[in-house]
Each structure stands twice: as structure tokens, then as C-alpha cells.
PDB file of C-alpha atoms in Angstrom:
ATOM      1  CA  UNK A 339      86.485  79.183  98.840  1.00 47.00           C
ATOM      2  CA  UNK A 340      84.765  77.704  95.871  1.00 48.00           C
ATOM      3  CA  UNK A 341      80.832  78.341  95.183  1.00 44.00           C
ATOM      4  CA  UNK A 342      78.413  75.888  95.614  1.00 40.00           C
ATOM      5  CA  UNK A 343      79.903  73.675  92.140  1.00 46.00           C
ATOM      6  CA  UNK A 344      83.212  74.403  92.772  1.00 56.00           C
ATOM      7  CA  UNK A 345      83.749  75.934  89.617  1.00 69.00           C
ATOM      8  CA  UNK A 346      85.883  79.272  90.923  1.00 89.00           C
ATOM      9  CA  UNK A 347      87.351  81.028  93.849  1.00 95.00           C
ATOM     10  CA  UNK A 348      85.557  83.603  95.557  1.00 96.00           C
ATOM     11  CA  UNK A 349      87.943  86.694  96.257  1.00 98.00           C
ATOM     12  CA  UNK A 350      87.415  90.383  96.601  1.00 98.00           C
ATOM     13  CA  UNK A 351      89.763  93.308  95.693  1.00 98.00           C
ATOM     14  CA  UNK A 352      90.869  95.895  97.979  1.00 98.00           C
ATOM     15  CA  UNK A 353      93.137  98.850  97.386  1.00 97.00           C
ATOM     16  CA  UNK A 354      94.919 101.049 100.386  1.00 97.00           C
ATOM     17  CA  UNK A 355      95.789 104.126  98.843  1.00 96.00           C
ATOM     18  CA  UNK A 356      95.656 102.756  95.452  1.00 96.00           C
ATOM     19  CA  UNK A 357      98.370 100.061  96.623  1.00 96.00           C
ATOM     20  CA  UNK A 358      95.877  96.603  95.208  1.00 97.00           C
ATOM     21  CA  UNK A 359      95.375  93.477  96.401  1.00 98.00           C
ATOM     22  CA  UNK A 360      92.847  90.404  95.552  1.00 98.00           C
ATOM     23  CA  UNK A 361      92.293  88.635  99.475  1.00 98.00           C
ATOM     24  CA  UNK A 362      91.043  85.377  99.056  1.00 98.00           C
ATOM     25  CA  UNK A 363      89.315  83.176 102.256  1.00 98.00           C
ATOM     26  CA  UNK A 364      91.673  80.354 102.606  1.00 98.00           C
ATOM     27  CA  UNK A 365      90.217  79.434 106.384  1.00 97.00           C
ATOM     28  CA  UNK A 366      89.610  75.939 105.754  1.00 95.00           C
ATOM     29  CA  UNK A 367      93.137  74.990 104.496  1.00 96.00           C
ATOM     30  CA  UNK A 368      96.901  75.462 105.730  1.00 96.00           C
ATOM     31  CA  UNK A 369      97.590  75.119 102.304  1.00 97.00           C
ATOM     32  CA  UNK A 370      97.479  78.417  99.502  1.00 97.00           C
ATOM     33  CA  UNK A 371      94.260  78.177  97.966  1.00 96.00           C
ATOM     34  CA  UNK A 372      96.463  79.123  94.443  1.00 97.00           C
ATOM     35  CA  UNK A 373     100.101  78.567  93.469  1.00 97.00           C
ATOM     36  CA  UNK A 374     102.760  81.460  93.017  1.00 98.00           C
ATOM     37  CA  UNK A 375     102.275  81.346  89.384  1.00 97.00           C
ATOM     38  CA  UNK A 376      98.281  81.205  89.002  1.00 97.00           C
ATOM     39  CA  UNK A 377      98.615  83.982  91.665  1.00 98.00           C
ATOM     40  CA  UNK A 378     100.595  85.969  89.509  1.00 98.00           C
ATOM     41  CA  UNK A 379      98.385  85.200  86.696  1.00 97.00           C
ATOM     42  CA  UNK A 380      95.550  86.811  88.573  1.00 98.00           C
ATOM     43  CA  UNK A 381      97.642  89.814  89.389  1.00 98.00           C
ATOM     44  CA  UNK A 382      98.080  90.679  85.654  1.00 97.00           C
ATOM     45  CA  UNK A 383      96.359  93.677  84.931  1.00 97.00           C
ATOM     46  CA  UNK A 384      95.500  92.986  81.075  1.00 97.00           C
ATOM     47  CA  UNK A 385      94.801  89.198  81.148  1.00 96.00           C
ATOM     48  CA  UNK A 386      93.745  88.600  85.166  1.00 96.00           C
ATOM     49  CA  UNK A 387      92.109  90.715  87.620  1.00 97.00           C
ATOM     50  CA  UNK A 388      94.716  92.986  87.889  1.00 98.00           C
ATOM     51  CA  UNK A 389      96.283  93.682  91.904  1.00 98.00           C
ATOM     52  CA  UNK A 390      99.759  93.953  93.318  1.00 97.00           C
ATOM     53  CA  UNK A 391      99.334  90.946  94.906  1.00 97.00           C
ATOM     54  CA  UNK A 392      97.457  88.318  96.343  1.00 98.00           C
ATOM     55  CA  UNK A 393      96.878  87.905 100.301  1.00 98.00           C
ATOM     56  CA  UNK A 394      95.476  84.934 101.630  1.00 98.00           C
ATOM     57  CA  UNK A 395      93.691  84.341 104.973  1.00 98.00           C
ATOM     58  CA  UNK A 396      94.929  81.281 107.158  1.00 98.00           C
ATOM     59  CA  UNK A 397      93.617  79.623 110.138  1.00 98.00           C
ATOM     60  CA  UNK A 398      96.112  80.648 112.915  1.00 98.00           C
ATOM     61  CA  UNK A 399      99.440  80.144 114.186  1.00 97.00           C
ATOM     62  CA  UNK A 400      99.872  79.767 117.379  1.00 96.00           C
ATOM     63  CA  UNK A 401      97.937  82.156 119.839  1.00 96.00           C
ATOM     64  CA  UNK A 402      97.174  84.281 116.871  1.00 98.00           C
ATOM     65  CA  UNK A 403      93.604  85.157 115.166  1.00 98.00           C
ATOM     66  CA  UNK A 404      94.413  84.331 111.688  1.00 98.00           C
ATOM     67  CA  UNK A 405      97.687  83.689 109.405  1.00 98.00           C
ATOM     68  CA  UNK A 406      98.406  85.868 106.583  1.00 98.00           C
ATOM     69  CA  UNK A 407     100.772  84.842 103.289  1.00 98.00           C
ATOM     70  CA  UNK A 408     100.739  87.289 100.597  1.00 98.00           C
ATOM     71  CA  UNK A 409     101.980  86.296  96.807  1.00 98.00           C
ATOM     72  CA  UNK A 410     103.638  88.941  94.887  1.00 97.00           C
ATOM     73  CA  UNK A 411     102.572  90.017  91.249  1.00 97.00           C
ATOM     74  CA  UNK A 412     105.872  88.655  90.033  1.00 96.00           C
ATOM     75  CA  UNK A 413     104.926  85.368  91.773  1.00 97.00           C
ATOM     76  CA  UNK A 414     107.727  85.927  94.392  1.00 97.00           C
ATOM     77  CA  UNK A 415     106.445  85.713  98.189  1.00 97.00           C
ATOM     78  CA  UNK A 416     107.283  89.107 100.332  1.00 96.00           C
ATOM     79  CA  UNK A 417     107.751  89.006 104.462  1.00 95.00           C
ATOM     80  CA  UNK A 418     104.950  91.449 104.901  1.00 93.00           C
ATOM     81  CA  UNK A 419     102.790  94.498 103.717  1.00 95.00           C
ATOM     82  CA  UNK A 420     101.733  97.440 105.559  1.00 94.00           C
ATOM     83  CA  UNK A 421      98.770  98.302 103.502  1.00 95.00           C
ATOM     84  CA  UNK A 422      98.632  95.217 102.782  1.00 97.00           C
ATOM     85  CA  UNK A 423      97.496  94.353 106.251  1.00 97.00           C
ATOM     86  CA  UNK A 424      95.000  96.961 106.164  1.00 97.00           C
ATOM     87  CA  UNK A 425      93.172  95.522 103.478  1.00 97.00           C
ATOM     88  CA  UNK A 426      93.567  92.239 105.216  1.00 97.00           C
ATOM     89  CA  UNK A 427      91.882  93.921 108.729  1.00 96.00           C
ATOM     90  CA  UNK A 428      89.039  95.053 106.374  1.00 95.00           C
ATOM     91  CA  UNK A 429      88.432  91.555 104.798  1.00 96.00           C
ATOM     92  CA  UNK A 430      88.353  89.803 107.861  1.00 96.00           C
ATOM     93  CA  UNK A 431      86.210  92.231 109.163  1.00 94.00           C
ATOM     94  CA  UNK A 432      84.150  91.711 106.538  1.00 94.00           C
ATOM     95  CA  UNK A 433      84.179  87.938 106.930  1.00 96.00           C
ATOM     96  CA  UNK A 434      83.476  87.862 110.750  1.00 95.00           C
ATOM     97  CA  UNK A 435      80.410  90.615 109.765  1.00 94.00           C
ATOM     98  CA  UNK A 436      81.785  93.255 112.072  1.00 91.00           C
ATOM     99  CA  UNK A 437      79.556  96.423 112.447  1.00 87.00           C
ATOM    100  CA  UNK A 438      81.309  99.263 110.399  1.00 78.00           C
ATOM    101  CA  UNK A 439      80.883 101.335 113.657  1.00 78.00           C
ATOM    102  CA  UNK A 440      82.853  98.928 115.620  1.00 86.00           C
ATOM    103  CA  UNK A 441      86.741  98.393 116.860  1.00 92.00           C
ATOM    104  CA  UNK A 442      88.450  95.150 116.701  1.00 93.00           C
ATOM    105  CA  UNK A 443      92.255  94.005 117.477  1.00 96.00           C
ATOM    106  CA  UNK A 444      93.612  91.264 115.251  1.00 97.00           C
ATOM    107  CA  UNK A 445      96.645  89.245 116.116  1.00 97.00           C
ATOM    108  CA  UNK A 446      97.744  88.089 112.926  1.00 98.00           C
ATOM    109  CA  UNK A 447     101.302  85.810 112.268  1.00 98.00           C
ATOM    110  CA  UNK A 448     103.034  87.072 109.290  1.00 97.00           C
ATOM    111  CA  UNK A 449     106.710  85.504 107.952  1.00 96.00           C
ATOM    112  CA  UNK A 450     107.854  88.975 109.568  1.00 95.00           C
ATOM    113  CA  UNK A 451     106.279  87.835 112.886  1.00 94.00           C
ATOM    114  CA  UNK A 452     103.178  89.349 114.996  1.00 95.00           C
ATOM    115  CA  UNK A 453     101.406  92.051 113.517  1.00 95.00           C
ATOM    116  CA  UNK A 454      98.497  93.793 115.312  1.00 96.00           C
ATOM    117  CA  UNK A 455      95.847  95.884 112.828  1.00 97.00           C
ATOM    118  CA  UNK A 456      93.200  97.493 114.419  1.00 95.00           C
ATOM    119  CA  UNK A 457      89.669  97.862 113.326  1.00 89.00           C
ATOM    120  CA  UNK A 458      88.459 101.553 114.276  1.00 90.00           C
ATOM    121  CA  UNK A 459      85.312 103.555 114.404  1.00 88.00           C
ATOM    122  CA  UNK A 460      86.006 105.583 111.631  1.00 89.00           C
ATOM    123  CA  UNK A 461      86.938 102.961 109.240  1.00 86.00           C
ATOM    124  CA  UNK A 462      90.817 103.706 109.308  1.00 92.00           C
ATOM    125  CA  UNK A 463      92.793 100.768 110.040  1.00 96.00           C
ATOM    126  CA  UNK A 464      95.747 101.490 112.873  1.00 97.00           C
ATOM    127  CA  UNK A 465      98.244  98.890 112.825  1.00 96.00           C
ATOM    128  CA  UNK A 466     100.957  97.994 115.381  1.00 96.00           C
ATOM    129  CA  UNK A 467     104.125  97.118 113.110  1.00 95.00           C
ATOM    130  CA  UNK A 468     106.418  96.308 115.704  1.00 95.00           C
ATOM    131  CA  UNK A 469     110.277  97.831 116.259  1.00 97.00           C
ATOM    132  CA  UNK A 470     112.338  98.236 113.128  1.00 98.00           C
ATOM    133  CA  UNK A 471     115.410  96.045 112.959  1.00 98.00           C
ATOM    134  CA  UNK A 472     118.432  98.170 111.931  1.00 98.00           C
ATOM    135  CA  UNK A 473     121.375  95.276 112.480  1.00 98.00           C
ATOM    136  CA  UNK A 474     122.506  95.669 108.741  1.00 98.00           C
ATOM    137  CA  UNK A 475     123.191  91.853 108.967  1.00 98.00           C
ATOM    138  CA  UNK A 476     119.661  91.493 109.826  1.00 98.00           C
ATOM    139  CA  UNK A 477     118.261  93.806 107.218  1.00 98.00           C
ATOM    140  CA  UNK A 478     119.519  92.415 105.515  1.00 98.00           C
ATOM    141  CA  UNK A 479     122.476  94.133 104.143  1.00 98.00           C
ATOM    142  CA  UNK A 480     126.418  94.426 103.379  1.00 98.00           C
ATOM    143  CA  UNK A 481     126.451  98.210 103.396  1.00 98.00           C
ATOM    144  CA  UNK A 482     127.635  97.859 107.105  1.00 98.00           C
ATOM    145  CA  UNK A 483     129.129  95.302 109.342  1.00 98.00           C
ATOM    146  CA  UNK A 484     126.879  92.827 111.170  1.00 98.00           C
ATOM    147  CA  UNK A 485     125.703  94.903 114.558  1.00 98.00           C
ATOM    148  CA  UNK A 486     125.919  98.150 113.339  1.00 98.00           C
ATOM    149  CA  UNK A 487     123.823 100.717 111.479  1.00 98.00           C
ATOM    150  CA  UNK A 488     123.334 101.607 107.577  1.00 98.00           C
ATOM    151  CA  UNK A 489     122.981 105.204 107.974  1.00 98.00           C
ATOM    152  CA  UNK A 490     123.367 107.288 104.688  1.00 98.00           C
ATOM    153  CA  UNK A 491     125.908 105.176 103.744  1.00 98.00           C
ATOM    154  CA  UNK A 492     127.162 106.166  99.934  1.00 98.00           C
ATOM    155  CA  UNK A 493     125.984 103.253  97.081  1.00 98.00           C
ATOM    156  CA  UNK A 494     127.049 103.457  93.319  1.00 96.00           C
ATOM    157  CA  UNK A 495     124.777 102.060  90.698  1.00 94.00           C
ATOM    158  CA  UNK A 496     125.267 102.716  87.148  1.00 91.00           C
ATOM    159  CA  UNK A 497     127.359 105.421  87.721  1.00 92.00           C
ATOM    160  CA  UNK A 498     125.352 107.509  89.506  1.00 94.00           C
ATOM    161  CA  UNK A 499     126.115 108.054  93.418  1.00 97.00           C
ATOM    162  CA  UNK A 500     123.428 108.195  96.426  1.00 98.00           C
ATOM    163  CA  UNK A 501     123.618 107.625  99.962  1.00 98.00           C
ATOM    164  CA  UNK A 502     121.260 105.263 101.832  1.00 98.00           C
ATOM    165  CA  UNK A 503     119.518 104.066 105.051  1.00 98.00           C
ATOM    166  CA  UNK A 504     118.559 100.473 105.376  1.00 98.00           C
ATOM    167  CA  UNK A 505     115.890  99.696 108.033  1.00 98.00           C
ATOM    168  CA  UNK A 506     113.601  96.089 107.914  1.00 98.00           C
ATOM    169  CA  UNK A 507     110.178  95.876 108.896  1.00 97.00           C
ATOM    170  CA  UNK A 508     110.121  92.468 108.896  1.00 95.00           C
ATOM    171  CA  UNK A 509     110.821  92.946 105.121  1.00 97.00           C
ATOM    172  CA  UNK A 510     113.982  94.808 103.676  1.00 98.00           C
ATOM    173  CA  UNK A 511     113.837  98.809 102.936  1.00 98.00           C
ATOM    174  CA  UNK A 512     116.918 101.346 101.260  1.00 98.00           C
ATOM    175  CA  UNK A 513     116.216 105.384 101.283  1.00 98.00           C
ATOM    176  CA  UNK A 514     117.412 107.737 100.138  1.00 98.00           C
ATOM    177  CA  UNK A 515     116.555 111.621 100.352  1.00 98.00           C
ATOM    178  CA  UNK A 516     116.234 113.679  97.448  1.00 98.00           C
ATOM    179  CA  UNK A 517     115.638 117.204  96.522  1.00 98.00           C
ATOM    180  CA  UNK A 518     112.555 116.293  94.198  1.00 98.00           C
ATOM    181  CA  UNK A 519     111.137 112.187  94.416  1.00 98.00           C
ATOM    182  CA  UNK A 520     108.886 113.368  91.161  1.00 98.00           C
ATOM    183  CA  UNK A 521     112.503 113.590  88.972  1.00 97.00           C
ATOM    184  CA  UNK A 522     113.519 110.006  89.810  1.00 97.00           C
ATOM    185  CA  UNK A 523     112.685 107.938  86.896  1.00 97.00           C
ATOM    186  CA  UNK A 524     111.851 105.252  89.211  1.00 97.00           C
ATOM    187  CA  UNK A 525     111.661 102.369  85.905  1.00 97.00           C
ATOM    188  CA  UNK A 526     115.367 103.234  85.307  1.00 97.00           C
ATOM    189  CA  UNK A 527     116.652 103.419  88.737  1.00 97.00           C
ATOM    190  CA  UNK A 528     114.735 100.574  91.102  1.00 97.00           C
ATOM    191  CA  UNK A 529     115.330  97.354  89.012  1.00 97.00           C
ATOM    192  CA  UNK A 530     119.194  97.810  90.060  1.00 97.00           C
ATOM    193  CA  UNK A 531     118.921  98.947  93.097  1.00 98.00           C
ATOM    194  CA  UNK A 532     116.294  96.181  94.387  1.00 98.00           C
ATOM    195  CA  UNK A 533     118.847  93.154  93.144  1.00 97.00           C
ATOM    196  CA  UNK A 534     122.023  95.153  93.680  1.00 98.00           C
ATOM    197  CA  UNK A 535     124.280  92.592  95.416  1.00 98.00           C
ATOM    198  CA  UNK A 536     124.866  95.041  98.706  1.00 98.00           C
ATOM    199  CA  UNK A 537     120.780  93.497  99.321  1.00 98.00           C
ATOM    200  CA  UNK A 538     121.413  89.748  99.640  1.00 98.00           C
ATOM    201  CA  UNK A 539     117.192  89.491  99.695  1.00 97.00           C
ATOM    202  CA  UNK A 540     117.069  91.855  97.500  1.00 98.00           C
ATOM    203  CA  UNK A 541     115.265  94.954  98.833  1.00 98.00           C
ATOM    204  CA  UNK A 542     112.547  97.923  98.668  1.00 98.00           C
ATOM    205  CA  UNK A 543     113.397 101.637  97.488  1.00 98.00           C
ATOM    206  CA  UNK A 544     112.188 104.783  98.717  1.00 98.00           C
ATOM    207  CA  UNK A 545     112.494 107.983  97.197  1.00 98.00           C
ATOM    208  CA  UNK A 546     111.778 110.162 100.214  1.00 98.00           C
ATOM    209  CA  UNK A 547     111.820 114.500  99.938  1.00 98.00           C
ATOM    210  CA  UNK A 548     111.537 116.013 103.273  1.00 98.00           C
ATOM    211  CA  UNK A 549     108.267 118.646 103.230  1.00 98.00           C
ATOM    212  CA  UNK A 550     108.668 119.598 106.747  1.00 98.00           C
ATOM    213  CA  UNK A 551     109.672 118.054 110.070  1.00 98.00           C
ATOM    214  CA  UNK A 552     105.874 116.442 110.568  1.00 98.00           C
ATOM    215  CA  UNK A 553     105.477 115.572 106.482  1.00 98.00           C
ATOM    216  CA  UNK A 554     107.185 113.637 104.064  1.00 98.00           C
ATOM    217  CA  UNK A 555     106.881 112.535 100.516  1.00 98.00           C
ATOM    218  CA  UNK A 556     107.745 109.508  99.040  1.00 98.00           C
ATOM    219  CA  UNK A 557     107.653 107.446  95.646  1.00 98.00           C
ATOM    220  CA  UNK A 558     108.776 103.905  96.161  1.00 98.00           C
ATOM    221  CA  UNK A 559     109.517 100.641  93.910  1.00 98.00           C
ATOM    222  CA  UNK A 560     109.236  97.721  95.638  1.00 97.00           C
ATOM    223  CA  UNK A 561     110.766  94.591  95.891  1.00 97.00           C
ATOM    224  CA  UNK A 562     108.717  91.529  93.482  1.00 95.00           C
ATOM    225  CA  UNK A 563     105.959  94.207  92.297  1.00 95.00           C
ATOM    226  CA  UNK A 564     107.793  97.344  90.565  1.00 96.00           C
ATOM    227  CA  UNK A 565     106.029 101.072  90.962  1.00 97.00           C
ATOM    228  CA  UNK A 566     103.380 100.914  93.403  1.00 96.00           C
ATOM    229  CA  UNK A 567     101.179 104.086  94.438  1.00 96.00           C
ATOM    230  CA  UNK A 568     101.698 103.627  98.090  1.00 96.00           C
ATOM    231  CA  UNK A 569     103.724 101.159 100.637  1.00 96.00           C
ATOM    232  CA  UNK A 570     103.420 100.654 104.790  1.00 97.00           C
ATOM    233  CA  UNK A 571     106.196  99.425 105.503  1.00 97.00           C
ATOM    234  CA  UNK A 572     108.272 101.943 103.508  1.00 97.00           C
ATOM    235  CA  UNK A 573     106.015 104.844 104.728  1.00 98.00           C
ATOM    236  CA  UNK A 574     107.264 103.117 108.271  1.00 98.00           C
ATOM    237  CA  UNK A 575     111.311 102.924 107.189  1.00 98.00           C
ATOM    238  CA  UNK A 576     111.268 105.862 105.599  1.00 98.00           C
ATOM    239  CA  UNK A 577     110.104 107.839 109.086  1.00 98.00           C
ATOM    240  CA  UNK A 578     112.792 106.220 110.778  1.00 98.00           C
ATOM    241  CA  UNK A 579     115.370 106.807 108.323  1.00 98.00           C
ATOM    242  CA  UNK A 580     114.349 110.408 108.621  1.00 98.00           C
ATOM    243  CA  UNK A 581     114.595 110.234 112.310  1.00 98.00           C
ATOM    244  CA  UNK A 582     117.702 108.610 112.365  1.00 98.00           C
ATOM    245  CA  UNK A 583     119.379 111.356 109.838  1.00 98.00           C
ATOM    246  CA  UNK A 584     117.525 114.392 112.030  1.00 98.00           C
ATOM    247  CA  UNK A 585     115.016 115.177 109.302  1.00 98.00           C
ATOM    248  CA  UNK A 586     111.950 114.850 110.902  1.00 98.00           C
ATOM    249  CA  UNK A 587     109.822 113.924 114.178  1.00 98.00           C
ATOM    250  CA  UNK A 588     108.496 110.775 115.218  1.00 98.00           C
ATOM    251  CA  UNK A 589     104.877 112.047 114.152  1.00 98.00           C
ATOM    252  CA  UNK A 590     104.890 112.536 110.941  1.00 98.00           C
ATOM    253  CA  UNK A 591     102.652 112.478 107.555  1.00 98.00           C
ATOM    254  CA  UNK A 592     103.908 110.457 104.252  1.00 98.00           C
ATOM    255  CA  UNK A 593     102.686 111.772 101.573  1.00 98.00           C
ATOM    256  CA  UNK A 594     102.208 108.599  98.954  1.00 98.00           C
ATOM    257  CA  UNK A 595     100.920 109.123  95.143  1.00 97.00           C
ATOM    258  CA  UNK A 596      97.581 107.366  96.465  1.00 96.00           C
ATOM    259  CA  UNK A 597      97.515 109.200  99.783  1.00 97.00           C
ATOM    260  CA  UNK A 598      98.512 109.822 102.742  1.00 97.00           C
ATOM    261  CA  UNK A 599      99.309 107.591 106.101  1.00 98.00           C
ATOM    262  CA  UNK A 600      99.985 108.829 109.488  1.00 98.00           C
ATOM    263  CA  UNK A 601     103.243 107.106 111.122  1.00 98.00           C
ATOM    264  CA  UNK A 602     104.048 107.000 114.264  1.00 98.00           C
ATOM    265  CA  UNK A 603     107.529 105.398 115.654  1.00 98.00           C
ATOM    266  CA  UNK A 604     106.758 105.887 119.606  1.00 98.00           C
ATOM    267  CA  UNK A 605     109.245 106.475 122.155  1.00 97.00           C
ATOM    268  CA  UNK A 606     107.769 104.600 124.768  1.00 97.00           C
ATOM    269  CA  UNK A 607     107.610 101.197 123.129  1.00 98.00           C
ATOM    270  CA  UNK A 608     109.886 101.434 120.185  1.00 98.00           C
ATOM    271  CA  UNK A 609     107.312 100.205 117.964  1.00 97.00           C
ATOM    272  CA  UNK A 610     106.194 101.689 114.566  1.00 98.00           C
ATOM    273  CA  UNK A 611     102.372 102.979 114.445  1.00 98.00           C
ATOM    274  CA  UNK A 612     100.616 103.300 110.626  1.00 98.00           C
ATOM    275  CA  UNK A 613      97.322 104.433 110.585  1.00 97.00           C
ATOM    276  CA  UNK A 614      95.223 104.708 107.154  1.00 97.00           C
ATOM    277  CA  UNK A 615      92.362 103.466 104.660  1.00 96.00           C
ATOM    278  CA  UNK A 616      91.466 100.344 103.232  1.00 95.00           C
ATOM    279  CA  UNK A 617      88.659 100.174 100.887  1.00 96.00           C
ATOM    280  CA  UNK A 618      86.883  97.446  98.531  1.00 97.00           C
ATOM    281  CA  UNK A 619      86.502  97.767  95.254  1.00 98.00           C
ATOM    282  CA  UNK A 620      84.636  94.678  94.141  1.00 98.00           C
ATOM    283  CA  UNK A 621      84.292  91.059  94.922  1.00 97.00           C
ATOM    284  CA  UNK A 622      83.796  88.174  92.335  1.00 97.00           C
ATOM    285  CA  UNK A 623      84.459  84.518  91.272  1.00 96.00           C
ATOM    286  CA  UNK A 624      87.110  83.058  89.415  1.00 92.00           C
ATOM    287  CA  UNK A 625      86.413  80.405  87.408  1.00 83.00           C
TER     288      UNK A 625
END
């Protein structure tokens, strides 16, 4: 992980849809190559490199490929990340010098359990996120009793009224559907809902406005990083929650302010399917 002196970490940056991340080769060690708070110090856009967070690949777990842990810009440690993951499939890639016009399946153990990204001839990255847990005691969440469903159900924060869906993908997720997601003053409004008490783990927010019944569009702020330009998993919530409340199909586009992803939440295995781009930006040396 170091160079040849050891004087610095080798890491390179990758954004998915502008959603960044530094992914650092930590093959050789169970252990994080960098604590919470040096990974946060990395993440800081004026005095580090700048990224949403930091991902770290781990030898595997079990009858897996390869472990994944991923450090938060705040320092806090999420479940998972859907894009994430892409950039992850991309590194490792990378890493194992797989031909760009190649297609590989990882099996990679997350805190949120197997996840299954797949490396495909055109570059995207299709990834197999698993069934979405809608238990509200398992979200989790107190908006409903333990077994049942948090479907539009009506939360009041600083006096203002809106009704939400919870789903988890592995990580916690509240949306809500509004007429216009670019007149939510998301700095204002996502600090209280992401510790509101009804979220126990505290929790994700998406801003979702129905475009159609095959496209949605969605702002998000997300739990332990704030404003973010794009987020898997809540592109994947957000499709069910629209599902669940009749808004849209289970094919659908979600529109993110750094792009698009195609989701997929299939009939025949119950599982949630995100296909999109990872790209690098750079790679470097910290010393």
C-alpha cells in the first residue's frame, strides 16, 4: 500500500456520477490501512484530497472475492454504497489488470451482506443489490410497528409536514415525493431529518419527483456525508418506494444531478438491479 520507502499510501480517486471516492489497496491487511479520522482528513476537499469517502479493499470473507469497508467523510462508517461499489468493481478491475473489453462477477462481503457488481463490456458496472428489507424494525425505523411497512407515513420536522417511505438496502433510506426536488433546500431540511429520533441509525433522504412511470428524479442528502450528486442505494429505495406507492414500474430511470442509473427491482427474484458508470479520475501517493 506504501511505495517502495514507505513514505505514503498509494490510492486512486473514482467518481460514479460525480458521487467521489479515494479506494485504497488494503489486500495485505484485515486491518484499515487509515483510521476514521485520517480518513476523513483525506476526504476534506480544501485541506485533503477531497472524496465522499474512502473505500478500502480487503482480502475476503468467507467464500467471497474481496471485503469492502467504506469510511465516511464525516469519519462515520456507512453499511454500504451503491456507486460506491461501482467504483470499487472498477478498482479491482484495475488491480487484477482486467481487459477493458472483458466481464467479470465479483462476490464482495459488505456490513450489509453479499453484494454482486459486475464488470461489463461496455464499461458500465451492473450490480446485484439484493432484496430491500421493508420490516420498519429492520430499517430501521419507529414510523411503523416491527413487521409491518413504512409506507407514506406522515413525519413533522420543524414544523413543516411530509409523508415518507422507509426501505433499507442494507443501509437505511426515507422518501418522500415532491412536486419539484430542485425547491428543497436540501442544507436546511436533511440535517433533521437524517438524526430525527423516528431513525434510531439515523438515515438517508431522498427527494424523489415522479417524471413518468419509467423515470424519476431525485436529489438526496445522505447519512455521514451531506449533499451528494448521486446515491445507489437511494436510486434503489427510491424505485421501490415508487413502486410501493403506484408511481412507477419496476424499470425505471433515476435521474441524479451527476447522471443517470438504470434500476431494476425484478419480479422474479426480488432483488434490486443498478446498472451505471464508474470512472477514475487520478491516482497518487499520500505521504
Amino acid at each position: 500500500m506504501g511505495d517502495a520507502n514507505g513514505n505514503g499510501i498509494q490510492f486512486a480517486k473514482y467518481h460514479g456520477l460525480g458521487n467521489d471516492f479515494i479506494l485504497v489497496d488494503n489486500r495485505q491487511q484485515p486491518e484499515l490501512a487509515l483510521s476514521a479520522e485520517t480518513a476523513a482528513q483525506w476526504c476534506d476537499r480544501h485541506f485533503g484530497i477531497g472524496a465522499d469517502g474512502v473505500i478500502f479493499v480487503l482480502p475476503p470473507t468467507g467464500e467471497t472475492d474481496y471485503t469492502m469497508r467504506i469510511i465516511n467523510s464525516d469519519g462515520s462508517e456507512p453499511e454500504m454504497c451503491g456507486n460506491g461499489i461501482r467504483c470499487y468493481a472498477k478498482f479491482v478491475a484495475a488491480l487484477e489488470n482486467v481487459p477493458e473489453n472483458s466481464e467479470k462477477l465479483y462476490r464482495i462481503h459488505t456490513l450489509a451482506g453479499l453484494i454482486q457488481p459486475i464488470f461489463r463490456l461496455d464499461g458500465q458496472v451492473t450490480v446485484d443489490m439484493g432484496e430491500p428489507i421493508l420490516d420498519a424494525a429492520k430499517v430501521p425505523t419507529t414510523l411503523a410497528a416491527a413487521g409491518e411497512k413504512a409506507i407514506e407515513v406522515p413525519l413533522s420536522v420543524d414544523g413543516e409536514t411530509r409523508t415518507f417511505t422507509t426501505v433499507s438496502m442494507g443501509n437505511p433510506h426515507a422518501i418522500t415525493f415532491v412536486d419539484d426536488v430542485e425547491a428543497i433546500a436540501l442544507e436546511t431540511v436533511g440535517p433533521p431529518l437524517e438524526t430525527n429520533a423516528v431513525f434510531p441509525q439515523k438515515t438517508n433522504v431522498e427527494f424523489i419527483q415522479v417524471l413518468g412511470r419509467d423515470s424519476l428524479k431525485m436529489r438526496v442528502w445522505e447519512r455521514g456525508a451531506g449533499i451528494t450528486l448521486a446515491c445507489g442505494t437511494g436510486a434503489c429505495a427510491s424505485l421501490v418506494a415508487g413502486v410501493l406507492t403506484e408511481r412507477c414500474d419496476r424499470l425505471a430511470t433515476v435521474i441524479l444531478p451527476g447522471g443517470p442509473l438504470d434500476i431494476e427491482w425484478s419480479s422474479a427474484d426480488n432483488h434490486l438491479y443498478m446498472t451505471g458508470p464508474a470512472e477514475l479520475v487520478f491516482m497518487g501517493t499520500y505521504r
